Amino acid sequence: LPMPELPTPVPPRRRTRQVHVGPVAVGGDAPVSVQSMTTTVTADVDATLQQIAALTAAGCQIVRVAVPTQDDAEALPAIAAKAQIPVIADIHFQPKYVFAAIDAGCAAVRVNPGNIKKFDDKIKEIAKAASDAKVPIRIGVNAGSLDKRLLAKYGKATPEALVESALWECSLFEEHGFSDLKVSVKHHDPVTMVRAYELLADACEYPLHLGVTEAGPLLQGTIKSAVAFGTLLNRGIGDTIRVSLSAPPVEEVKAGISILESCGLRQRRLEIVSCPSCGRAQVDVHTLAEKVAAALDGLPYPLRVAVMGCVVNGPGEAREADLGVSCGNGKGQIFRKGEVITTVPESKIVETLVEEALRLGESLAAE
Ligand code: SF4
C-alpha cells in the first residue's frame, strides 16, 4: 500500500551498534521493534506456541519466554522452531539454561547477571557459545534484582546504580571480545527509569531495550510506559520496547504499537479521532466511538476516521480526517475530507462509515 509520509518530524535516533535478533535488526538504523513476553508455562509447548501466534497476529515482532526449569529448557527447541517470530529465552538463575537456549535455536538470550550466582566464571563460555551461534545477549538489569554490592553502595536502585550494574555486566562480556549486546535498566518508576536510560545512552553504544518494569494493570501500566518511552524515544533513545502489563500480553503489543505511532515512529494504519463529547452532543459519542472503532478494527488502510458529537463543530474540528460523522437530530452527517457526502439515520452510521472506509481505502491502495 502507498503509505503517506510520517505525520511529524521524527527525532534523530541515537547512534548505536546493531544486533540481529533472528531476522529482526535492533539498533543502528533499524526501526524500533515491539516485544512482549508469554505468560504460559514455557514447558507447555502447545499453549506457548498458541500465545505466540496470537502475539504475532497482533503485531509483536520479538517474543520472550521464561526459562525457570529444566522442563522449560527442554521445550525451547520446539518453540524456537515453530514460532513465527524470534524467541528470546529469559534466564534468571541457571547458566546451563543459557547454553540450552543457544543450542535450541533461540534468537537471543536475556540474562540478569545479578541473579545468576557465580555467573562471572561462566561468562567466557557463554560469550563463546553466543558468538559461535551469532546469538546476541540482553543484559537485563532490574531494580528488584540489583546486584547486592551496588545496592549496598547506593542504598537503593538509583539510576546510577542500575547503569553501573549494566555497564559492569557488559564489561564482563567485552573482556572476552563479545559485544553483541542489548541492554535494559528497568525500574517501576518512570522518572527513575528515564534517568537511568539517559545515563546509559550517554555511557555506551549498545542498543537499548526499554521497559518500565511491573508497570501495573492496563491503564496505569500503559500510561507509565507511554510517558517514559515517549520521553526517551523523543530524544532518540530506545531500540526495542516492551510495555509490561498485568494484562493479557496481546494488550502489551497493542499498547507498544500505539506508543510508537503516537511518537511518529510508525505510520498509523487506522486512527479514530473522536471528540470527548460536551453539552452540545446529540448522540452518545462514547458508545458510538467504541462501535466505530470495533467495526473498523483491523482495517488495513491508513485512514483517520472522526466521530463527532454535533454538526456545529464536528466537521471543523475533524477537518484533517479522511472520513467522519457528525451527529444531530437522530442523524449522522457523513463527511469525507471535510465535505458532507450523505446523511443517514443514527442506526446506519456505523455500517455507512465501514462502507465508505473500505471504498476510500481501496481507492488509496489503487493509487
Ligand atoms: Fe462538543 Fe460537538 Fe466538539 Fe463533540 S464535536 S466536543 S459535541 S462541540
Coordinates of C-alpha atoms and ligand atoms in Angstrom, one line a residue:
L1 CA 0.0 0.0 0.0
P2 CA 1.2 3.5 -0.6
M3 CA 1.9 4.9 2.9
P4 CA 1.7 8.6 3.4
E5 CA 4.7 10.4 4.9
L6 CA 5.0 10.2 8.7
P7 CA 3.0 13.0 10.1
T8 CA 5.5 14.6 12.4
P9 CA 9.2 15.2 12.1
V10 CA 10.8 12.1 13.6
P11 CA 13.5 12.8 16.2
P12 CA 17.0 11.7 15.2
R13 CA 17.8 8.3 16.7
R14 CA 20.7 7.8 18.9
R15 CA 23.6 6.1 17.1
T16 CA 24.0 2.5 18.3
R17 CA 25.6 -0.7 17.3
Q18 CA 23.3 -3.1 15.6
V19 CA 22.4 -6.6 16.6
H20 CA 20.1 -9.1 15.0
V21 CA 17.5 -11.0 17.0
G22 CA 16.9 -13.6 14.4
P23 CA 15.8 -11.7 11.3
V24 CA 14.9 -8.6 13.3
A25 CA 17.6 -5.9 13.3
V26 CA 17.8 -4.0 16.5
G27 CA 19.7 -0.7 16.8
G28 CA 21.6 1.2 14.1
D29 CA 19.1 2.4 11.6
A30 CA 16.5 -0.3 12.3
P31 CA 13.0 0.8 13.2
V32 CA 12.1 0.4 16.9
S33 CA 10.6 -3.0 17.4
V34 CA 7.8 -4.2 19.7
Q35 CA 8.3 -7.1 22.1
S36 CA 6.2 -9.0 24.6
M37 CA 6.6 -12.0 26.8
T38 CA 4.4 -15.1 27.1
T39 CA 2.5 -15.8 30.3
T40 CA 2.1 -19.5 29.7
V41 CA 4.3 -22.2 31.3
T42 CA 7.0 -22.5 28.7
A43 CA 7.1 -26.3 29.1
D44 CA 3.6 -26.3 27.8
V45 CA 4.7 -26.1 24.2
D46 CA 1.2 -26.0 22.6
A47 CA -0.1 -23.3 24.9
T48 CA 3.1 -21.2 24.5
L49 CA 3.0 -21.5 20.7
Q50 CA -0.7 -20.6 20.6
Q51 CA 0.0 -17.5 22.6
I52 CA 3.0 -16.6 20.4
A53 CA 0.7 -17.0 17.3
A54 CA -1.8 -14.5 18.9
L55 CA 1.0 -12.1 19.7
T56 CA 2.4 -12.4 16.2
A57 CA -1.1 -11.6 14.8
A58 CA -1.3 -8.5 17.0
G59 CA 2.0 -7.2 15.6
C60 CA 4.5 -8.5 18.1
Q61 CA 8.0 -8.7 16.5
I62 CA 10.1 -10.4 19.2
V63 CA 8.8 -12.6 22.0
R64 CA 10.4 -13.6 25.2
V65 CA 9.7 -16.8 27.1
A66 CA 10.7 -17.5 30.8
V67 CA 13.0 -20.5 31.4
P68 CA 13.0 -21.2 35.1
T69 CA 13.2 -25.1 35.0
Q70 CA 14.7 -27.9 33.1
D71 CA 11.4 -28.8 31.6
D72 CA 11.1 -25.2 30.1
A73 CA 14.7 -25.5 28.7
E74 CA 13.7 -28.8 27.1
A75 CA 10.7 -27.1 25.4
L76 CA 12.8 -24.5 23.7
P77 CA 13.8 -26.3 20.6
A78 CA 10.2 -26.9 19.6
I79 CA 9.2 -23.4 20.5
A80 CA 12.1 -21.8 18.7
A81 CA 11.5 -23.9 15.6
K82 CA 7.7 -23.3 15.3
A83 CA 7.3 -19.7 16.5
Q84 CA 6.6 -17.2 13.7
I85 CA 8.8 -14.5 15.3
P86 CA 12.2 -14.7 17.0
V87 CA 12.2 -16.2 20.5
I88 CA 14.3 -14.8 23.4
A89 CA 15.0 -17.1 26.3
D90 CA 14.8 -15.3 29.6
I91 CA 17.2 -16.9 32.1
H92 CA 17.5 -15.8 35.7
F93 CA 19.3 -18.4 37.8
Q94 CA 20.9 -21.1 35.8
P95 CA 23.8 -20.5 33.4
K96 CA 23.2 -24.1 32.0
Y97 CA 19.9 -22.9 30.5
V98 CA 21.8 -20.2 28.6
F99 CA 23.7 -22.9 26.7
A100 CA 20.5 -24.9 26.3
A101 CA 18.7 -21.9 24.8
I102 CA 21.6 -21.2 22.4
D103 CA 21.6 -24.9 21.4
A104 CA 17.8 -24.8 21.0
G105 CA 18.0 -22.1 18.3
C106 CA 16.7 -19.2 20.3
A107 CA 17.3 -15.9 18.6
A108 CA 18.7 -14.3 21.7
V109 CA 19.1 -14.8 25.4
R110 CA 18.2 -12.4 28.2
V111 CA 20.3 -12.8 31.4
N112 CA 20.1 -10.9 34.6
P113 CA 23.6 -11.4 35.9
G114 CA 22.6 -10.0 39.3
N115 CA 20.5 -13.2 39.7
I116 CA 22.9 -15.8 38.3
K117 CA 25.2 -17.0 41.0
K118 CA 28.8 -17.4 40.1
F119 CA 27.9 -16.1 36.7
D120 CA 31.3 -14.4 36.3
D121 CA 33.0 -17.7 35.9
K122 CA 30.7 -18.7 33.1
I123 CA 30.9 -15.5 31.1
K124 CA 33.8 -16.7 28.9
E125 CA 31.9 -19.9 27.9
I126 CA 28.7 -18.1 27.4
A127 CA 30.4 -15.4 25.2
K128 CA 32.0 -18.1 23.1
A129 CA 28.8 -20.1 22.7
A130 CA 26.8 -17.0 21.8
S131 CA 29.5 -15.7 19.5
D132 CA 29.7 -19.1 17.7
A133 CA 25.9 -19.2 17.3
K134 CA 25.7 -15.5 16.4
V135 CA 23.1 -15.0 19.2
P136 CA 23.0 -11.7 20.9
I137 CA 22.6 -11.4 24.7
R138 CA 20.5 -8.9 26.5
I139 CA 21.9 -7.7 29.8
G140 CA 18.7 -7.1 31.7
V141 CA 19.2 -5.1 34.9
N142 CA 16.1 -4.7 37.1
A143 CA 15.6 -2.6 40.1
G144 CA 14.2 -5.5 42.0
S145 CA 17.1 -7.8 41.5
L146 CA 20.0 -5.4 41.5
D147 CA 23.4 -6.7 42.5
K148 CA 23.7 -6.7 46.3
R149 CA 27.1 -4.9 46.1
L150 CA 25.6 -2.0 44.2
L151 CA 22.5 -2.0 46.4
A152 CA 24.9 -1.5 49.4
K153 CA 26.9 1.2 47.6
Y154 CA 23.9 3.3 46.5
G155 CA 21.4 2.4 49.3
K156 CA 18.7 1.7 46.7
A157 CA 18.2 1.1 43.0
T158 CA 19.1 4.6 41.8
P159 CA 19.6 5.4 38.1
E160 CA 23.4 5.4 38.7
A161 CA 23.2 2.0 40.4
L162 CA 21.3 0.5 37.6
V163 CA 23.6 1.9 35.0
E164 CA 26.8 0.9 36.9
S165 CA 25.4 -2.6 37.2
A166 CA 24.6 -2.8 33.4
L167 CA 28.0 -1.4 32.3
W168 CA 29.8 -3.8 34.6
E169 CA 27.9 -6.8 33.2
C170 CA 28.7 -5.5 29.7
S171 CA 32.4 -5.2 30.5
L172 CA 32.5 -8.9 31.6
F173 CA 31.4 -9.8 28.1
E174 CA 33.6 -7.2 26.5
E175 CA 36.7 -8.7 28.2
H176 CA 36.0 -11.8 26.1
G177 CA 35.6 -9.9 22.9
F178 CA 31.8 -10.2 22.9
S179 CA 29.8 -7.1 22.1
D180 CA 26.6 -8.4 20.5
L181 CA 24.8 -6.9 23.5
K182 CA 21.4 -5.2 24.1
V183 CA 20.9 -3.6 27.4
S184 CA 18.0 -2.7 29.7
V185 CA 17.8 -0.9 33.0
K186 CA 14.2 -1.3 34.1
H187 CA 12.6 0.4 37.1
H188 CA 8.9 0.6 38.1
D189 CA 9.1 4.4 38.5
P190 CA 9.1 6.1 35.1
V191 CA 11.1 9.1 36.3
T192 CA 13.9 6.9 37.7
M193 CA 13.7 4.7 34.6
V194 CA 14.0 7.6 32.2
R195 CA 17.0 9.0 34.1
A196 CA 18.7 5.6 34.1
Y197 CA 18.3 5.2 30.3
E198 CA 19.5 8.7 29.7
L199 CA 22.7 7.9 31.6
L200 CA 23.1 4.6 29.9
A201 CA 22.6 6.1 26.5
D202 CA 25.4 8.5 27.2
A203 CA 27.7 5.8 28.5
C204 CA 27.6 3.1 25.8
E205 CA 26.8 2.4 22.2
Y206 CA 24.7 -0.7 22.7
P207 CA 21.1 -0.8 21.5
L208 CA 18.7 -0.3 24.4
H209 CA 15.5 -2.3 25.2
L210 CA 13.1 0.0 27.0
G211 CA 10.8 -1.2 29.8
V212 CA 9.0 0.1 32.9
T213 CA 9.0 -3.0 35.0
E214 CA 5.9 -4.0 37.0
A215 CA 4.1 -1.1 35.4
G216 CA 0.8 -2.3 36.7
P217 CA -2.7 -3.0 35.3
L218 CA -3.7 -2.0 31.7
L219 CA -4.5 1.7 32.2
Q220 CA -1.8 2.6 34.7
G221 CA 0.9 0.4 33.0
T222 CA 0.1 1.9 29.6
I223 CA 0.3 5.4 30.9
K224 CA 3.6 4.9 32.8
S225 CA 5.1 3.2 29.8
A226 CA 3.8 5.8 27.3
V227 CA 5.2 8.7 29.4
A228 CA 8.6 7.0 29.9
F229 CA 9.0 5.6 26.4
G230 CA 7.7 8.8 24.8
T231 CA 10.2 10.9 26.7
L232 CA 13.1 8.6 25.7
L233 CA 12.0 7.9 22.1
N234 CA 11.5 11.6 21.5
R235 CA 15.2 12.0 22.4
G236 CA 16.1 9.2 20.0
I237 CA 16.8 6.7 22.8
G238 CA 15.4 3.2 22.6
D239 CA 15.6 0.4 20.0
T240 CA 13.1 -2.1 21.2
I241 CA 10.2 -1.7 23.7
R242 CA 8.1 -3.8 25.9
V243 CA 5.1 -2.5 27.7
S244 CA 4.8 -4.7 30.9
L245 CA 1.2 -5.0 31.9
S246 CA -0.7 -7.1 34.4
A247 CA -3.0 -7.9 31.5
P248 CA -3.0 -10.4 28.5
P249 CA 0.2 -9.9 26.6
V250 CA -1.7 -9.0 23.4
E251 CA -2.6 -5.8 25.2
E252 CA 1.1 -5.1 25.7
V253 CA 1.6 -5.3 21.9
K254 CA -1.3 -3.1 21.1
A255 CA 0.0 -0.5 23.6
G256 CA 3.5 -0.7 22.3
I257 CA 2.4 -0.2 18.7
S258 CA 0.2 2.7 19.7
I259 CA 3.1 4.3 21.6
L260 CA 5.3 4.1 18.5
E261 CA 2.5 5.5 16.3
S262 CA 2.0 8.3 18.8
C263 CA 5.7 9.2 18.8
G264 CA 5.6 9.4 15.0
L265 CA 7.9 6.4 14.7
R266 CA 5.4 4.2 13.0
Q267 CA 2.7 5.1 10.4
R268 CA -0.7 4.6 11.8
R269 CA -2.9 2.2 10.0
L270 CA -6.2 3.4 11.3
E271 CA -6.8 6.3 13.6
I272 CA -10.1 7.1 15.3
V273 CA -10.4 10.8 16.0
S274 CA -13.4 11.1 18.4
C275 CA -14.5 14.1 20.3
P276 CA -14.7 13.9 24.1
S277 CA -18.4 15.0 23.9
C278 CA -19.8 18.0 25.7
G279 CA -23.1 19.7 26.4
R280 CA -23.7 20.2 22.6
A281 CA -23.5 16.5 21.8
Q282 CA -26.7 15.0 20.3
V283 CA -25.5 11.4 20.5
D284 CA -23.8 9.1 22.9
V285 CA -20.4 9.8 21.5
H286 CA -18.5 7.4 23.7
T287 CA -20.6 4.4 22.7
L288 CA -20.6 5.4 19.0
A289 CA -16.8 5.8 19.0
E290 CA -16.4 2.4 20.6
K291 CA -18.7 0.8 17.9
V292 CA -16.9 2.5 15.0
A293 CA -13.5 1.5 16.4
A294 CA -14.7 -2.1 16.8
A295 CA -16.2 -2.2 13.3
L296 CA -13.1 -0.8 11.7
D297 CA -10.6 -2.8 13.8
G298 CA -8.0 -4.4 11.6
L299 CA -8.8 -2.2 8.5
P300 CA -5.6 -2.3 6.6
Y301 CA -5.7 1.3 5.4
P302 CA -4.0 4.3 6.9
L303 CA -7.3 6.2 7.4
R304 CA -8.2 8.8 10.0
V305 CA -11.9 8.4 10.9
A306 CA -13.6 11.1 13.0
V307 CA -16.6 10.5 15.3
M308 CA -18.0 13.9 16.4
G309 CA -20.9 14.6 18.7
C310 CA -22.5 17.6 17.0
V311 CA -22.9 19.0 13.5
V312 CA -22.0 22.5 14.6
N313 CA -18.4 22.0 15.5
G314 CA -17.8 18.4 14.4
P315 CA -16.7 18.8 10.8
G316 CA -14.5 21.8 11.6
E317 CA -12.8 20.1 14.5
A318 CA -12.2 17.0 12.4
R319 CA -11.0 18.9 9.3
E320 CA -8.0 16.7 8.8
A321 CA -9.9 13.4 9.0
D322 CA -10.3 11.3 5.8
L323 CA -13.8 10.3 6.8
G324 CA -16.1 11.1 9.6
V325 CA -19.5 11.6 11.1
S326 CA -21.1 14.5 12.9
C327 CA -24.3 13.7 14.8
G328 CA -27.5 15.6 15.4
N329 CA -31.3 15.2 15.4
G330 CA -31.0 11.4 15.3
K331 CA -29.0 11.5 12.1
G332 CA -25.4 11.3 11.1
Q333 CA -23.8 13.6 8.5
I334 CA -21.1 11.5 6.9
F335 CA -18.2 13.6 5.6
R336 CA -15.2 12.8 3.5
K337 CA -12.2 15.1 3.5
G338 CA -14.3 17.8 5.2
E339 CA -17.2 17.6 2.6
V340 CA -20.6 16.2 3.6
I341 CA -21.4 13.3 1.3
T342 CA -24.6 11.9 2.8
T343 CA -26.9 12.0 5.8
V344 CA -28.1 8.7 7.4
P345 CA -30.2 7.8 10.4
E346 CA -28.3 7.1 13.6
S347 CA -28.8 3.4 13.2
K348 CA -27.0 3.3 9.9
I349 CA -23.9 5.4 10.9
V350 CA -21.6 2.5 11.7
E351 CA -22.3 0.5 8.5
T352 CA -22.1 3.6 6.3
L353 CA -18.7 4.5 7.8
V354 CA -17.4 1.0 7.2
E355 CA -18.6 1.0 3.6
E356 CA -17.1 4.4 2.9
A357 CA -13.8 3.4 4.7
L358 CA -13.5 0.4 2.5
R359 CA -14.2 2.4 -0.6
L360 CA -11.7 5.1 0.3
G361 CA -9.1 2.6 1.4
E362 CA -9.4 0.6 -1.8
S363 CA -9.1 3.8 -3.9
L364 CA -6.0 4.7 -1.8
A365 CA -4.5 1.3 -2.4
A366 CA -5.1 1.6 -6.2
E367 CA -3.3 4.9 -6.4
Ligands
SF4_1 FE1 -18.9 19.1 21.8 FE2 -19.5 19.0 19.2 FE3 -16.9 19.3 20.0 FE4 -18.1 17.0 20.4 S1 -17.7 18.0 18.4 S2 -16.8 18.1 21.8 S3 -20.2 17.5 20.9 S4 -18.6 20.7 20.3

